[in-house]
Coordinates of C-alpha atoms in Angstrom, one line a residue:
X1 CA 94.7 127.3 103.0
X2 CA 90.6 127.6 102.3
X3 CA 88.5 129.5 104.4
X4 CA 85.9 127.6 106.1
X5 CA 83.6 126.1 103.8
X6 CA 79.9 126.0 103.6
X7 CA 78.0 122.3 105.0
X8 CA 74.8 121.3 103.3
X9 CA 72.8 118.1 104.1
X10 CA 71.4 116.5 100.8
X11 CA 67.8 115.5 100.6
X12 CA 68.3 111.9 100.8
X13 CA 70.3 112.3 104.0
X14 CA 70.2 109.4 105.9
X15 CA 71.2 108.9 109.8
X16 CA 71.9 105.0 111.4
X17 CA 72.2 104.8 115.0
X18 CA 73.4 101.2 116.3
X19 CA 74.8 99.0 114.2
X20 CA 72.7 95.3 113.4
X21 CA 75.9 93.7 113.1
X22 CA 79.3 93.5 115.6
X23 CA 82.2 91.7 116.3
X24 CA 85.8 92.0 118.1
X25 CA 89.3 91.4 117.2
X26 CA 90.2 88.6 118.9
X27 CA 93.5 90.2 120.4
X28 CA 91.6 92.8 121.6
X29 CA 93.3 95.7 119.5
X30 CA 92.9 98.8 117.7
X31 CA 91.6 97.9 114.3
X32 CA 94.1 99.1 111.5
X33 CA 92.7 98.2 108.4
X34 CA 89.7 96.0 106.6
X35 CA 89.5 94.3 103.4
X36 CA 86.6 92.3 101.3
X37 CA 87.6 88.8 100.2
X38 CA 84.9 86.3 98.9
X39 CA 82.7 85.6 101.8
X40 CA 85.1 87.1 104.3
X41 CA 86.7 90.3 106.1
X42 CA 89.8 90.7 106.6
X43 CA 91.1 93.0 109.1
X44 CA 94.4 93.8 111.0
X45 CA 95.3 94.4 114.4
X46 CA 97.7 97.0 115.8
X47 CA 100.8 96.3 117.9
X48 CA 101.9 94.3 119.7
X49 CA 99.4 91.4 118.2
X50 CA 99.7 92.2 114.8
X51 CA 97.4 89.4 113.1
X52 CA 95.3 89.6 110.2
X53 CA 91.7 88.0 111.7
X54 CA 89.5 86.7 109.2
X55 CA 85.4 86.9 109.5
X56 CA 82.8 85.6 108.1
X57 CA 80.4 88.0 106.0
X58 CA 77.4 86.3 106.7
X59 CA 77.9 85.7 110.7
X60 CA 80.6 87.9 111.5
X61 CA 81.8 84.8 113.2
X62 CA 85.7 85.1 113.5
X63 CA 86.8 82.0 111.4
X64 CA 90.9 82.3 111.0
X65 CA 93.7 84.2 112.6
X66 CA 97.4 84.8 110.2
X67 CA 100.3 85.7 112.0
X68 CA 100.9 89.0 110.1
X69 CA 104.3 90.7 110.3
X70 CA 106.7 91.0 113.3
X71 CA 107.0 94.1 115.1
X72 CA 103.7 96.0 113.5
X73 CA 101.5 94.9 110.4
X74 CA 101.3 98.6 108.9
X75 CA 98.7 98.0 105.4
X76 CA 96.3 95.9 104.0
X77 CA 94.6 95.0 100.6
X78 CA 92.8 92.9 98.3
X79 CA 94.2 92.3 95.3
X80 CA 92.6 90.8 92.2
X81 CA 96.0 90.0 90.2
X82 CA 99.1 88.6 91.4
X83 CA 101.3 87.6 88.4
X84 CA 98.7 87.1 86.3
X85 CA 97.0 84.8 88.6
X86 CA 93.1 86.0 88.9
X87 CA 91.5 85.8 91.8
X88 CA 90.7 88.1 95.1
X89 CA 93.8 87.9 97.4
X90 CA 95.1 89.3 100.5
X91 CA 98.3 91.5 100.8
X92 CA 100.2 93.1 103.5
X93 CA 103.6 95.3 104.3
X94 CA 105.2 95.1 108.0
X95 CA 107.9 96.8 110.0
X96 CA 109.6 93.4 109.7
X97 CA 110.4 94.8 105.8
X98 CA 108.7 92.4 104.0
X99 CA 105.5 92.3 101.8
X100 CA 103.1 88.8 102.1
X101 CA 100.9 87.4 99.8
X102 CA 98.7 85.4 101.7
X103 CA 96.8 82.1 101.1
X104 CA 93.7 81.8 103.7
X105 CA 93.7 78.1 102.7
X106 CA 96.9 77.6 104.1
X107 CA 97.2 80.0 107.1
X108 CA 100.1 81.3 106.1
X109 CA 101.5 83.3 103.2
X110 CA 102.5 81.7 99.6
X111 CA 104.8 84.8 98.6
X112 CA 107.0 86.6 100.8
X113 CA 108.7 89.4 99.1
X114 CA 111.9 90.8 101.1
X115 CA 115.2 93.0 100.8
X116 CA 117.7 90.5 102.6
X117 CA 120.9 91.7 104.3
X118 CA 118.9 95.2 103.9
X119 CA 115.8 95.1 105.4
X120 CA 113.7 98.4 106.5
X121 CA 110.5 98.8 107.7
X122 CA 108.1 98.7 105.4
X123 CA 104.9 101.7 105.9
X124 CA 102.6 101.1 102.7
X125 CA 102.4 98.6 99.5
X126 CA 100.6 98.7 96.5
X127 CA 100.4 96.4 93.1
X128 CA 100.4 97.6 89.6
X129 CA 97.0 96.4 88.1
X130 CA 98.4 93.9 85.5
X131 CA 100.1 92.4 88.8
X132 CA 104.0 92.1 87.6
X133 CA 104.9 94.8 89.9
X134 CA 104.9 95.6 93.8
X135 CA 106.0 98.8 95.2
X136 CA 106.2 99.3 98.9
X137 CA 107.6 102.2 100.6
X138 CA 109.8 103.0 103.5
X139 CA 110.6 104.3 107.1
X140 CA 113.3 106.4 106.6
X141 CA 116.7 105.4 107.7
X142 CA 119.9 107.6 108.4
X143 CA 119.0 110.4 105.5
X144 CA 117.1 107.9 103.0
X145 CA 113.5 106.8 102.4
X146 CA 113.1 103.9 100.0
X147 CA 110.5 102.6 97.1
X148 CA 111.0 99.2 96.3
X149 CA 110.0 97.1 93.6
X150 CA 109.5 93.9 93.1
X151 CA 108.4 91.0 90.7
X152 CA 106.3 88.8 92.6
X153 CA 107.6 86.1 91.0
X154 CA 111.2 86.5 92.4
X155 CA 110.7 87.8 95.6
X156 CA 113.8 87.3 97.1
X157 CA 114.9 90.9 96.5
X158 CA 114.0 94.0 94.7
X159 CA 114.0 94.6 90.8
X160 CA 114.9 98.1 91.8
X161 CA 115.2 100.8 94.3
X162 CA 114.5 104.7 93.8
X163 CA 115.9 106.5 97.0
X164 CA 115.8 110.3 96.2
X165 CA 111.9 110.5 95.2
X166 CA 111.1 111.6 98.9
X167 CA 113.4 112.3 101.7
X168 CA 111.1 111.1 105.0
X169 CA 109.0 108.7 105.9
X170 CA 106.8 107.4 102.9
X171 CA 103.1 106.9 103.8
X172 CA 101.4 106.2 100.5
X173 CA 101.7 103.7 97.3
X174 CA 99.0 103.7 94.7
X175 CA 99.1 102.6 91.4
X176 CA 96.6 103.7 88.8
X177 CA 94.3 101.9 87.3
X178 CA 92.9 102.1 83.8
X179 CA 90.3 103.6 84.2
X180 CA 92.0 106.7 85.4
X181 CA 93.5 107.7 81.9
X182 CA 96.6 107.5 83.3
X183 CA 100.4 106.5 81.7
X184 CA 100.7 102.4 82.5
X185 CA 101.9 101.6 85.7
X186 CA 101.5 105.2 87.0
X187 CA 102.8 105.0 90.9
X188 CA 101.3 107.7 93.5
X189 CA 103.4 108.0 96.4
X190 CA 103.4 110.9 99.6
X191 CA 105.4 111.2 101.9
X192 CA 105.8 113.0 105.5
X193 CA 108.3 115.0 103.6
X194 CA 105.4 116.8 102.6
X195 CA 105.6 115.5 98.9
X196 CA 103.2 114.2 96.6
X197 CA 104.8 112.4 93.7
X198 CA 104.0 110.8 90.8
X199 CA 106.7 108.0 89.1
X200 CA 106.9 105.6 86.3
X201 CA 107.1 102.2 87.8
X202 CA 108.7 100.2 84.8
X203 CA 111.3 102.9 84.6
X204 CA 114.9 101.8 86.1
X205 CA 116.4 105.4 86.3
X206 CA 115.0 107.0 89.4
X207 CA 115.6 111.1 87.4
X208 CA 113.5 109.2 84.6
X209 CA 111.2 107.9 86.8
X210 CA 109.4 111.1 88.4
X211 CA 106.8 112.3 86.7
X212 CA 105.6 115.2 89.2
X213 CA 106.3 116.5 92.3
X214 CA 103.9 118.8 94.4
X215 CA 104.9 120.2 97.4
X216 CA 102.1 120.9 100.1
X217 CA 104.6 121.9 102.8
X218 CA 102.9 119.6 105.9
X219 CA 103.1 115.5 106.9
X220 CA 101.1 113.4 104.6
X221 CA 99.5 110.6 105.9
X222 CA 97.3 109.6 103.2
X223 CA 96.7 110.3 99.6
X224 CA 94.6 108.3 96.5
X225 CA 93.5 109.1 93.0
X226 CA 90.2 110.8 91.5
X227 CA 88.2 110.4 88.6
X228 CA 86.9 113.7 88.0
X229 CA 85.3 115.9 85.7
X230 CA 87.0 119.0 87.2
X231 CA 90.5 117.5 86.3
X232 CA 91.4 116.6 89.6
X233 CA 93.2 113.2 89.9
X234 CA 94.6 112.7 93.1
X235 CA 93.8 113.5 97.0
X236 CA 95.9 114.0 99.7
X237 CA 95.2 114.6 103.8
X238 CA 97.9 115.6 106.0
X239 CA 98.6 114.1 109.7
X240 CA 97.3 117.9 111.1
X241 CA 93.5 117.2 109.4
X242 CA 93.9 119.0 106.4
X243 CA 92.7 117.9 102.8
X244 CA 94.2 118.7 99.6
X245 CA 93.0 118.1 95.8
X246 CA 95.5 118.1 93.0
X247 CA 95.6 118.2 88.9
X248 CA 97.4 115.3 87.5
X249 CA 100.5 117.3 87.1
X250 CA 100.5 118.0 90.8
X251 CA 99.0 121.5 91.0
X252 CA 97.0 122.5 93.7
X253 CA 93.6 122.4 93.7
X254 CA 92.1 123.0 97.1
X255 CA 93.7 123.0 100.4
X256 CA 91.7 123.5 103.7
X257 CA 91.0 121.5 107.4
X258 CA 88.3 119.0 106.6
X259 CA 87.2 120.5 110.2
X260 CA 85.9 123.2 108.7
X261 CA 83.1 122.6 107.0
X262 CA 80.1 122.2 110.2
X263 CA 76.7 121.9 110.0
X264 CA 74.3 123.3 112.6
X265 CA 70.7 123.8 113.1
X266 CA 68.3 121.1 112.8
X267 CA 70.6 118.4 112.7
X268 CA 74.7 118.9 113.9
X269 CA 78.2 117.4 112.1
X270 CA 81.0 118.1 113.4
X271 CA 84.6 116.9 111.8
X272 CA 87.0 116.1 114.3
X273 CA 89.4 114.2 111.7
X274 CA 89.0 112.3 108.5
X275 CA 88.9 108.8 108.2
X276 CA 89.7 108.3 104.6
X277 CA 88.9 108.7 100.9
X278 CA 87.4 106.8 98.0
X279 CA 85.3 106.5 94.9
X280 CA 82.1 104.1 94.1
X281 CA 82.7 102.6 90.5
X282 CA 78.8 103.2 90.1
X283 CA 79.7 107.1 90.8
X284 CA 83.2 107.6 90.1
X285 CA 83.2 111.3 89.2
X286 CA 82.7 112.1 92.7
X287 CA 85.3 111.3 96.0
X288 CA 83.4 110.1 99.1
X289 CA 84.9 111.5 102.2
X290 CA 84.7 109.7 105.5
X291 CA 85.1 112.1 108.6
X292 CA 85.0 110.7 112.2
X293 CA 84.0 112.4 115.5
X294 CA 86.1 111.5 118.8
X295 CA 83.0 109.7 120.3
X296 CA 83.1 107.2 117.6
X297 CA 80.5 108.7 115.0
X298 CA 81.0 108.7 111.3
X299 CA 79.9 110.7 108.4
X300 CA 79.9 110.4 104.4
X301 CA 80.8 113.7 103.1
X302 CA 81.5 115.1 99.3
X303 CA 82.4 118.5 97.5
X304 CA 80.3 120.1 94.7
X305 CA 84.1 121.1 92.8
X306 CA 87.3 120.1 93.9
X307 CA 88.8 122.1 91.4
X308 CA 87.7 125.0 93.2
X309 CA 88.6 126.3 96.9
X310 CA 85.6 127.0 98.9
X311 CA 83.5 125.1 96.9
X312 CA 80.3 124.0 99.1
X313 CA 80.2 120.4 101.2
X314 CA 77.5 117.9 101.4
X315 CA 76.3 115.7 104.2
X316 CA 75.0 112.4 102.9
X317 CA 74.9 109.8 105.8
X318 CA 76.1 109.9 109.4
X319 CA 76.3 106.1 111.1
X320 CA 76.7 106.8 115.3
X321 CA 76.5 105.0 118.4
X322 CA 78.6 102.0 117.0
X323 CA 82.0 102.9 118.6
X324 CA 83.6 104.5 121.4
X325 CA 86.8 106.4 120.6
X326 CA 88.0 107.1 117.3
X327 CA 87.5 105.1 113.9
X328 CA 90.4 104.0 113.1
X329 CA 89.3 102.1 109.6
X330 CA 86.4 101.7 107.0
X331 CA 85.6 99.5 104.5
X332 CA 82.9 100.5 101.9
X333 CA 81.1 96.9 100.5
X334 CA 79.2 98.5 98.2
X335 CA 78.8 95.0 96.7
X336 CA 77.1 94.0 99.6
X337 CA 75.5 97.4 100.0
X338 CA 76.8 97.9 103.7
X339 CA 79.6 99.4 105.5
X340 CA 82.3 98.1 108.0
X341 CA 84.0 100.1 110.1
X342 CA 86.8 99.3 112.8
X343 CA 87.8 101.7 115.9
X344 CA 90.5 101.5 118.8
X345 CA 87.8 100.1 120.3
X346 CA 88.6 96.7 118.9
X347 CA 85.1 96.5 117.8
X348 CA 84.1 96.0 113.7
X349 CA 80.7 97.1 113.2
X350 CA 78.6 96.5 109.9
X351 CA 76.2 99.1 109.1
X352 CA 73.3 99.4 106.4
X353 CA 73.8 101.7 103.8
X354 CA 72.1 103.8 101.4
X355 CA 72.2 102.3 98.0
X356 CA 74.4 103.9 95.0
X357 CA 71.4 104.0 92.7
X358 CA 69.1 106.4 95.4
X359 CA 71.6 108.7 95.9
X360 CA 71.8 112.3 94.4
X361 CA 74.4 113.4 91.8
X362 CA 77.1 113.7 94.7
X363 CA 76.7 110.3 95.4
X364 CA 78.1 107.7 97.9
X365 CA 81.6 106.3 97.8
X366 CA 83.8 102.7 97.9
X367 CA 86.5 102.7 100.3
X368 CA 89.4 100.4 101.2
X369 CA 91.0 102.1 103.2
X370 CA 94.7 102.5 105.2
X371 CA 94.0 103.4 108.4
X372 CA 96.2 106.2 110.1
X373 CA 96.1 107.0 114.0
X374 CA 94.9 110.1 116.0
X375 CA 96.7 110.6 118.6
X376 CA 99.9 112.2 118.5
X377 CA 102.8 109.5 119.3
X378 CA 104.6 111.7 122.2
X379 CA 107.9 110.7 120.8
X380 CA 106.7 112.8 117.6
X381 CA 104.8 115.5 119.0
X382 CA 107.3 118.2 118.4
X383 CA 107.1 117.0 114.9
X384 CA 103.1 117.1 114.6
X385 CA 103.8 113.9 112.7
X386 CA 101.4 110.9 113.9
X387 CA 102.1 107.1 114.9
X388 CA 100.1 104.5 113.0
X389 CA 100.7 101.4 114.0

């Protein structure tokens, strides 16, 4: 693990207090995730609603609720691809084990893809970005943790199952896109196991399959890929608030608390957990980092190296007095040049913010992001693993 690394706010900082723009979930609920569609947010409530509530960009007026997924809707994204059909579309993994492809025209979903006579909740989803291949991950069961993959186009029941790639929960699928230089259809997954893992998607033999493994010995919650200079490709944040870089073969890069790094003096930012991850396509050598504060602020941080531990921080933009309690999710529009964040709360706020093209060389970042709780589930507590649903 790092020692505590160095905080610097960038000339073009820039602080918003108040968001101009609110609304609620209309259950009244923690919100889990948020997604961009044309015109419209989605985002998704927490148990025991569990609906996807659609907004209006423009108005923020609430304009459609979907009935989401039985027992707990647990991610959320927008997909441009789905069996080489074009076109932004909504997609979501449940506890009830299946993954939904939703049509907002409808109110209800137009693909459903399931495991029937062996269904298991379902804890993340991703699709490959030609869209002929859905991977979803999930809770483990007796001694075995699942990926599944489909074809969207027969959904009735996997192409395929890999059970010995991680041994625990699995809290992460992400495919890689082309732009990463990675092999085609290049699956990320972590797991609580404390795995990070790399796979070929197309590949039917599961010892085939895995590319890498790297161990980082603690609960993952989340985990993404980088396009970086430094030859890191992939981040990775544990359910204790640490943050981890890796190569592409799964070495270690950095490993510290993303609490660590403080600023104080003129102006004070403090980390009390980290939100999430991403990269803007107009700066995509450099990974935005989202921290959050427990009264509700958030910040946009980034590292001058992640190839290198200790390696100094940078404080871009802080966005406060918009929440009360933790941020639970964060959506960066960067089309629409503004950011939307949703808390336990139940609020979703819509902030201004600071435009890719004024920022300095460490830039600002796009995010879509799976949210992941911050409370400790007392069932888990022993465990230090976190509930996030």
């Amino acid at each position: 693990m790092s020692k505590s690394s160095v905080l610097l706010e960038v000339a073009q900082f820039k602080s918003t207090q108040t968001p101009p723009r609110f609304a609620y979930l209309s259950s009244q609920s923690y919100v889990l995730a948020l997604v961009s569609l044309p015109g419209h947010y989605a985002a998704s409530a927490s148990a025991p609603a569990n609906t996807i509530d659609i907004f209006d960009k423009t108005t923020l007026q609430g304009v459609q609720t979907l009935s989401g997924h039985d027992v707990a809707t647990t991610s959320l994204h927008g997909v441009e691809n789905i069996a080489g059909i074009f076109g932004r579309s909504l997609m979501s993994s449940g506890r009830d084990g299946s993954v939904k492809i939703w049509d907002t025209r409808t109110n209800s979903y137009s693909i459903k893809m399931t495991n029937l006579g062996a269904s298991r909740a379902l804890l993340c989803c991703d699709i490959s970005p030609d869209g002929m291949t859905v991977a979803a991950g999930t809770e483990i069961q007796g001694e075995d943790a699942l990926i599944l993959y489909w074809d969207p186009r027969r959904p009735a029941a996997p192409l395929r199952t890999h059970g010995s790639t991680h041994s625990d929960d699995i809290t992460t699928m992400c495919f890689a896109h082309a732009d990463l230089g990675m092999p085609r259809n290049t699956l990320l997954s972590a797991s609580s196991d404390g795995l990070v893992s790399t796979s070929n998607a197309d590949e039917t033999d599961e010892d085939e399959a895995v590319l890498h493994v790297g161990n980082w010995g603690c609960s993952i919650s989340q985990a993404g890929w980088i396009q970086a200079s430094s030859g890191v490709k992939i981040w990775a944040a544990s359910d204790m608030e640490t943050f981890s870089t890796w190569t592409h073969e799964l070495d270690l890069c950095q490993s510290l608390d993303i609490r660590s790094p403080v600023l104080h003096g003129k102006r004070t930012w403090v980390t009390d957990y980290l939100v999430g991850c991403a990269r803007n396509p107009n700066t995509p050598d450099t990974l935005g980092v989202f921290a959050g504060s427990n009264e509700g602020d958030i910040s946009l941080l980034s590292n001058a190296n992640l190839a290198v531990p200790g390696a100094p921080w940078y404080l871009h933009n802080t966005w406060s007095l918009g929440h009360t309690g933790i941020v639970r999710s964060l959506l960066w529009d960067y089309e629409s040049n503004v950011l939307v964040t949703g808390g336990e709360d139940t609020k979703i706020n819509v902030w201004p913010s600071l435009s890719p093209e004024v920022q300095s060389d460490d830039g600002a970042m796009d995010v879509d992001l799976n949210p992941r709780k911050r409370h400790l589930d007392q069932d888990d507590a022993q465990e230090g693993k976190r509930a996030r649903w």
